[in-house]
Short mmCIF file of C-alpha atoms and ligand atoms in Angstrom, two decimals:
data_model
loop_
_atom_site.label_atom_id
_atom_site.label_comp_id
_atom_site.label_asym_id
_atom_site.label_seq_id
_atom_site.Cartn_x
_atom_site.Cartn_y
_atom_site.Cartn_z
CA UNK C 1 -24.36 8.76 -2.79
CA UNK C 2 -27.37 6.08 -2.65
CA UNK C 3 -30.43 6.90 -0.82
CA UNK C 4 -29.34 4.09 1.52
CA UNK C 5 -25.73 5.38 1.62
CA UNK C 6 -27.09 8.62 2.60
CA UNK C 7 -29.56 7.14 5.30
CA UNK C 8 -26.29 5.05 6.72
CA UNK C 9 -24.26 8.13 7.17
CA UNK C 10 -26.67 10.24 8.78
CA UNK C 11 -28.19 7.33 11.35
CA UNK C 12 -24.42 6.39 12.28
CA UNK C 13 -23.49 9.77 12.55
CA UNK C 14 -26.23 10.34 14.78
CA UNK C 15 -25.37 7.58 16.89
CA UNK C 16 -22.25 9.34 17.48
CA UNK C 17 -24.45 12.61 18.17
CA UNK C 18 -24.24 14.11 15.27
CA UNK C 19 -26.57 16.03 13.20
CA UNK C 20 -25.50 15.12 9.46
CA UNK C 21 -28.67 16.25 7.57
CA UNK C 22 -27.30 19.57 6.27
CA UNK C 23 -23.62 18.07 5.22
CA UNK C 24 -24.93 14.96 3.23
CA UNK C 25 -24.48 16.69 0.00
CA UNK C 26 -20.61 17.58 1.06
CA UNK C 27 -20.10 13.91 2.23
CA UNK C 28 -21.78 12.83 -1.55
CA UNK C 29 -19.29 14.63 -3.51
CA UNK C 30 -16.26 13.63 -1.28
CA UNK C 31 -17.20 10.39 -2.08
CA UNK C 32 -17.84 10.97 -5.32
CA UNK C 33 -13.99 12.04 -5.79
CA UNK C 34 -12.62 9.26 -3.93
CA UNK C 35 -13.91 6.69 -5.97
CA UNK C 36 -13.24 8.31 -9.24
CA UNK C 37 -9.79 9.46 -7.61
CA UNK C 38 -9.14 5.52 -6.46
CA UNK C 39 -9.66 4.66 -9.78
CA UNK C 40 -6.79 6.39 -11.52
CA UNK C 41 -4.33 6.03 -8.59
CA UNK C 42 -3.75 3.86 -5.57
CA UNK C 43 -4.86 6.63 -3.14
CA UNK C 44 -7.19 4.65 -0.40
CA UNK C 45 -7.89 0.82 -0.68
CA UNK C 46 -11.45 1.61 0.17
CA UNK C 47 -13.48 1.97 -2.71
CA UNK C 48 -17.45 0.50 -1.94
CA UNK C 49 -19.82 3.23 -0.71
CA UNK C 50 -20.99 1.70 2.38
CA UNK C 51 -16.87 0.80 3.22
CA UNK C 52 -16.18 4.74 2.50
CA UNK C 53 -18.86 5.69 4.34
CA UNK C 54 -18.47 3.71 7.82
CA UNK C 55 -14.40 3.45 7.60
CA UNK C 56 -13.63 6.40 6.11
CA UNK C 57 -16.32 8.72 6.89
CA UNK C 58 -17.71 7.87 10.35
CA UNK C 59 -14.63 6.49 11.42
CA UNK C 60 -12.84 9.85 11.12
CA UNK C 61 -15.76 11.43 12.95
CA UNK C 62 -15.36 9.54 16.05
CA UNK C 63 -12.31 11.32 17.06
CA UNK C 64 -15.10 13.98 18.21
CA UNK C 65 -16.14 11.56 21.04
CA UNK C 66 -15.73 13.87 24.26
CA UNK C 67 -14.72 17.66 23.85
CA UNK C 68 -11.55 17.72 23.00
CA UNK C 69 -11.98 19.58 19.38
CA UNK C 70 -13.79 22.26 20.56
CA UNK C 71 -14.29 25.28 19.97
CA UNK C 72 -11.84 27.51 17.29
CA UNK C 73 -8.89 26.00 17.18
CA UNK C 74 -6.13 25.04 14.91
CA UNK C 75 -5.77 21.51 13.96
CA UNK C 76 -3.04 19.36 12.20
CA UNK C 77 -3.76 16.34 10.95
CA UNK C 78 -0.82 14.62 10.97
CA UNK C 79 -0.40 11.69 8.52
CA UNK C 80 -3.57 12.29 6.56
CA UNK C 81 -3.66 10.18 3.56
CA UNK C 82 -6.50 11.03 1.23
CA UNK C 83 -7.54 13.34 3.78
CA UNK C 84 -8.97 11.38 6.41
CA UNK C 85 -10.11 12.49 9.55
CA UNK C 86 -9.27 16.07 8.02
CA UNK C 87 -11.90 16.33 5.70
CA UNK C 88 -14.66 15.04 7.29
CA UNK C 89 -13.44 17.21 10.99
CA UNK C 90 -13.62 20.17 8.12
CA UNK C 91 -17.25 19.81 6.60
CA UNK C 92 -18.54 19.16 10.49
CA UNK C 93 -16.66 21.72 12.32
CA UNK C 94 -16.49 24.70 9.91
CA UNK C 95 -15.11 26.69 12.89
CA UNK C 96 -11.68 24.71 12.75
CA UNK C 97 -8.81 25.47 10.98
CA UNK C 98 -7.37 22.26 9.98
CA UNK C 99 -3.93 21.27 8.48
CA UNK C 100 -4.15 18.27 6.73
CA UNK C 101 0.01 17.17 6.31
CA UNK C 102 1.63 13.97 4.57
CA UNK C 103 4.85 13.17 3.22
CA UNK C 104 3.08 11.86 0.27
CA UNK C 105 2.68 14.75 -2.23
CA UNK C 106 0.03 13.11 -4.73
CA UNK C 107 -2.14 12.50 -1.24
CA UNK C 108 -1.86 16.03 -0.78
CA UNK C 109 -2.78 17.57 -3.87
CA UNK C 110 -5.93 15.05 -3.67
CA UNK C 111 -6.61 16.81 -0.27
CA UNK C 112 -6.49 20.10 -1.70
CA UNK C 113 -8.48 19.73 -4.64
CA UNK C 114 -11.23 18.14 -2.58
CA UNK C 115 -11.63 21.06 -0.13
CA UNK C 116 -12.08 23.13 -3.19
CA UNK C 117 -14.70 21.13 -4.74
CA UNK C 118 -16.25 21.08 -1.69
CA UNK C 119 -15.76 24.76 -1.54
CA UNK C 120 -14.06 24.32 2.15
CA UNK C 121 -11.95 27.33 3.07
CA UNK C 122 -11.01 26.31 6.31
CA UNK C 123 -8.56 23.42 5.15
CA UNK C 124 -4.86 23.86 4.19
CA UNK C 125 -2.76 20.98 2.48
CA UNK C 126 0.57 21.05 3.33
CA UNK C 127 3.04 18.42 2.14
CA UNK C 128 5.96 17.63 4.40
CA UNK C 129 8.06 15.19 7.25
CA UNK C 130 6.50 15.48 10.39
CA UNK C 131 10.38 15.25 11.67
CA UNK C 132 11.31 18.34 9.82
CA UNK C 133 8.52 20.40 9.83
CA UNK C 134 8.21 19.96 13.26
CA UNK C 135 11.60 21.82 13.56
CA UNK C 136 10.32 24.45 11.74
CA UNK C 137 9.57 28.47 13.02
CA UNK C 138 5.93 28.52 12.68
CA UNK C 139 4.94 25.08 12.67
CA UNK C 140 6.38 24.08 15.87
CA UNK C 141 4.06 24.81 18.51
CA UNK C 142 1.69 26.24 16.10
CA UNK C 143 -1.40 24.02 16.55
CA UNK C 144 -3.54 23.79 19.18
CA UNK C 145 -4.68 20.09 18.27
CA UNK C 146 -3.14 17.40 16.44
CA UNK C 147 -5.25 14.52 15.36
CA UNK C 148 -4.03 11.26 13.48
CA UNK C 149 -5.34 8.13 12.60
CA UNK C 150 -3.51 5.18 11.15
CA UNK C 151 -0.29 6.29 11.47
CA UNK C 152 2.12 4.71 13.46
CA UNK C 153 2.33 3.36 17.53
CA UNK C 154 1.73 5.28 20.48
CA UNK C 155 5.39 6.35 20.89
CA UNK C 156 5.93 7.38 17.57
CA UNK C 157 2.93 9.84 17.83
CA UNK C 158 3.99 11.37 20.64
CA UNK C 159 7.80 12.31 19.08
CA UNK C 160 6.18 13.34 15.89
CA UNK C 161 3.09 15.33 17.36
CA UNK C 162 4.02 17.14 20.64
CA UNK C 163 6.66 19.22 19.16
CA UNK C 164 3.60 21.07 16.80
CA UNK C 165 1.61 21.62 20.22
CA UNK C 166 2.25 24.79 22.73
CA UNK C 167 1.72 23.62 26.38
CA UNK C 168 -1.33 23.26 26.82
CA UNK C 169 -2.18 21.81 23.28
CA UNK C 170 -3.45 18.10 22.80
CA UNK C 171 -2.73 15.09 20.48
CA UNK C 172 -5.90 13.23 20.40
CA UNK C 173 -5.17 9.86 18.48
CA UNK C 174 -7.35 7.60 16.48
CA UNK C 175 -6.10 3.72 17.32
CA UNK C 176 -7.18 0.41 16.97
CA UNK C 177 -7.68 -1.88 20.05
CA UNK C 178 -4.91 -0.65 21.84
CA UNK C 179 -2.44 -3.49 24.27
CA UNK C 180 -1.53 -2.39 27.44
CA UNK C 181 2.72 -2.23 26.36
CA UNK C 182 2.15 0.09 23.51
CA UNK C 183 0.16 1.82 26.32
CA UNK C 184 2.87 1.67 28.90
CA UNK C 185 5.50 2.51 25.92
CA UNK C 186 3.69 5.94 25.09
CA UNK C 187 2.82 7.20 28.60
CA UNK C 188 6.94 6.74 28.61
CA UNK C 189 7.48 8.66 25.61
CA UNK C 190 4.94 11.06 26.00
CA UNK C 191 6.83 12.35 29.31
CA UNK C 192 10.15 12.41 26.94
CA UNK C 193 8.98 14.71 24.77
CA UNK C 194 6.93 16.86 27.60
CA UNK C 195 3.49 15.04 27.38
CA UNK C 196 1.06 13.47 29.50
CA UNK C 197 -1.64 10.59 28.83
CA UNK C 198 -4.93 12.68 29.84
CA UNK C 199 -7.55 9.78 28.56
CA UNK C 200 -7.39 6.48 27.40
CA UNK C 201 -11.29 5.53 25.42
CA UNK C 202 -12.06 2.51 24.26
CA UNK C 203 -15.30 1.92 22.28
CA UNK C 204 -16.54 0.10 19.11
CA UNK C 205 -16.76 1.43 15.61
CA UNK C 206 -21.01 2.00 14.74
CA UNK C 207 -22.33 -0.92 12.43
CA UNK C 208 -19.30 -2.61 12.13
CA UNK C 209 -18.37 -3.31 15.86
CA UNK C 210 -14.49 -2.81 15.00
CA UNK C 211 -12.47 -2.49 18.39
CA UNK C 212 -11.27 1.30 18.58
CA UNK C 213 -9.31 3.48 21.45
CA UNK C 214 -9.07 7.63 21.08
CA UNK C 215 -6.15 8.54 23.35
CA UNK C 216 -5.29 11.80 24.53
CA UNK C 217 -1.98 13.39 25.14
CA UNK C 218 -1.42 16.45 27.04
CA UNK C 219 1.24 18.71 26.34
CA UNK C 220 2.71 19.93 30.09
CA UNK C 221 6.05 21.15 29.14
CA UNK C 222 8.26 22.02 26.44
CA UNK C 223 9.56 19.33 24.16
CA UNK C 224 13.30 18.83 24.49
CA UNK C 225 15.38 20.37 21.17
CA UNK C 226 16.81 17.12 20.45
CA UNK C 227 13.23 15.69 19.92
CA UNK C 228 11.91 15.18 16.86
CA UNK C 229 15.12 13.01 15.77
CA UNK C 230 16.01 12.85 12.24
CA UNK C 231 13.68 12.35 9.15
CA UNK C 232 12.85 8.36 9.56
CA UNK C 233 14.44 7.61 13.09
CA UNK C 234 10.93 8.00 14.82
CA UNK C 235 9.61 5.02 12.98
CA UNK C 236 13.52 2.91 13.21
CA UNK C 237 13.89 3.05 17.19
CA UNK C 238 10.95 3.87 18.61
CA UNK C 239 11.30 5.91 22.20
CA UNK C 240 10.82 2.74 24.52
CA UNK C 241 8.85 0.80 22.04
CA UNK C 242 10.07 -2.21 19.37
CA UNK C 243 10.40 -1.39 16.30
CA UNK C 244 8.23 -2.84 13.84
N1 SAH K 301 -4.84 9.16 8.23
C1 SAH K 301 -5.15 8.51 6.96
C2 SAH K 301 -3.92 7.83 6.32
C3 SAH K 301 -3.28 6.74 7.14
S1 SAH K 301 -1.91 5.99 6.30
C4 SAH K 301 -6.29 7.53 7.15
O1 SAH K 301 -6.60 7.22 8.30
O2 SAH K 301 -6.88 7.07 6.17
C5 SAH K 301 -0.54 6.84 7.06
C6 SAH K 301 -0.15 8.11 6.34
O3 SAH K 301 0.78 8.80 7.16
C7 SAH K 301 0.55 7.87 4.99
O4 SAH K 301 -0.15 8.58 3.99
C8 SAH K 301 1.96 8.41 5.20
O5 SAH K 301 2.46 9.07 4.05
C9 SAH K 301 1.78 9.38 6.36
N2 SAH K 301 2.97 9.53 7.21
C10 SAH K 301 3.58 8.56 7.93
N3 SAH K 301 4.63 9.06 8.61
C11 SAH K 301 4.68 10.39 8.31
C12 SAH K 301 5.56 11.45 8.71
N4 SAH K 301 6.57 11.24 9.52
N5 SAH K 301 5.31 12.69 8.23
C13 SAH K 301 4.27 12.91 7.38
N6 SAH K 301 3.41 11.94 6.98
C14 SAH K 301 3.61 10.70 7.43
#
């Protein structure tokens, strides 16, 4: 990472209130293996520094805003990609155990082998269907958090996430601007699947002024067995949403 790159990351972080200075190196050598990862496959589209560093990097790290990935809990990061906001959550918050899960295996194994260079032991890459998985002994109801960014709309979320969460447990979701129907949609489908809409927080993305929302689900009761449907019906018809 540049001198500047490094200077970008820590004044942005600390915008958000975060004290970056001791996990520079960490973010350097993620980015570091993104861009020679990008390279050789089509993992991210991002592939500047100061692009990796603002959307990838900060970005992820917003989903701290407020307190609702406190403390030690466990953490699935449902849809993550090339590991994003898992890996960043991970070199921030060593006391989380995070979960970073995507249908995509080659995503996956890029996940893994970057919380080993980065000697992270508090990140597990696990490579599945949120639909099936989330059927699954051990996985359902066996987070305490999930986060996701990029994934899918509101209602989706909620079907795919809540079924990983005990009561109690909260989905705390990374979205663009966010319309008041996709809104209305997931505050539907949240109660569906035994959820509850506990914030709604827009703000803008540091530097680049990009419109953002964090929303936060609350699991208050037990998600019916029928929900999640089958492997791909999520996305097809949506719980009171269009699909897109
Ligand atoms: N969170 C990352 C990636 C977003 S792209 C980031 O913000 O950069 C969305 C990712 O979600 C893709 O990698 C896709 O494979 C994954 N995904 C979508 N639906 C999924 C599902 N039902 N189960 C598991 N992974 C899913």
């Amino acid at each position: 990472m540049t001198p500047e790159g490094r200077e970008l990351l820590l004044s942005t972080a600390a915008e958000l209130g975060l004290d970056l200075t001791g996990r520079a190196e960490a973010f350097g050598r993620l980015l570091d293996l993104l861009v020679t990862a990008a390279d050789q496959t089509n993992l991210t589209s991002l592939r500047g520094e100061r692009d990796i560093i603002l959307k990838h990097f900060v970005d992820s790290l917003t989903c701290l805003r407020g307190e609702w990935l406190d403390g030690e809990v466990r953490v699935l990061d449902l849809g993550t990609g090339a590991g994003f906001p898992a890996l960043p959550l991970a070199i921030v918050r060593p006391e989380l155990s995070v979960t970073a899960l995507d249908a995509t295996r080659k995503k996956v194994e890029f996940v893994g082998r970057a919380a080993r260079h980065l000697g992270l032991t508090n990140v597990e890459a696990l490579v599945g269907r949120a639909e099936t998985l989330g059927r699954q002994p051990g996985q359902r109801e066996g987070y305490d958090r999930v986060v996701t960014r990029a994934v899918a709309a509101l209602p989706i979320l909620a079907e795919l996430s809540l079924p990983f969460l005990p009561v109690g447990g909260l989905l705390v979701a990374q979205k663009g601007a966010l319309g008041p129907e996709e809104l209305e949609a997931g505050s539907r489908a949240a109660a569906e699947v035994g959820g509850e809409v506990r914030a709604v927080e827009p703000f803008t993305l540091p530097v680049l002024g990009d419109a953002r929302t964090l929303v936060v689900v609350e699991k208050t009761g037990p998600t019916p067995e029928r929900y999640p449907r089958r492997e791909g019906v999520p996305n097809k018809q949506p719980l009171f949403w269009k699909a897109t």
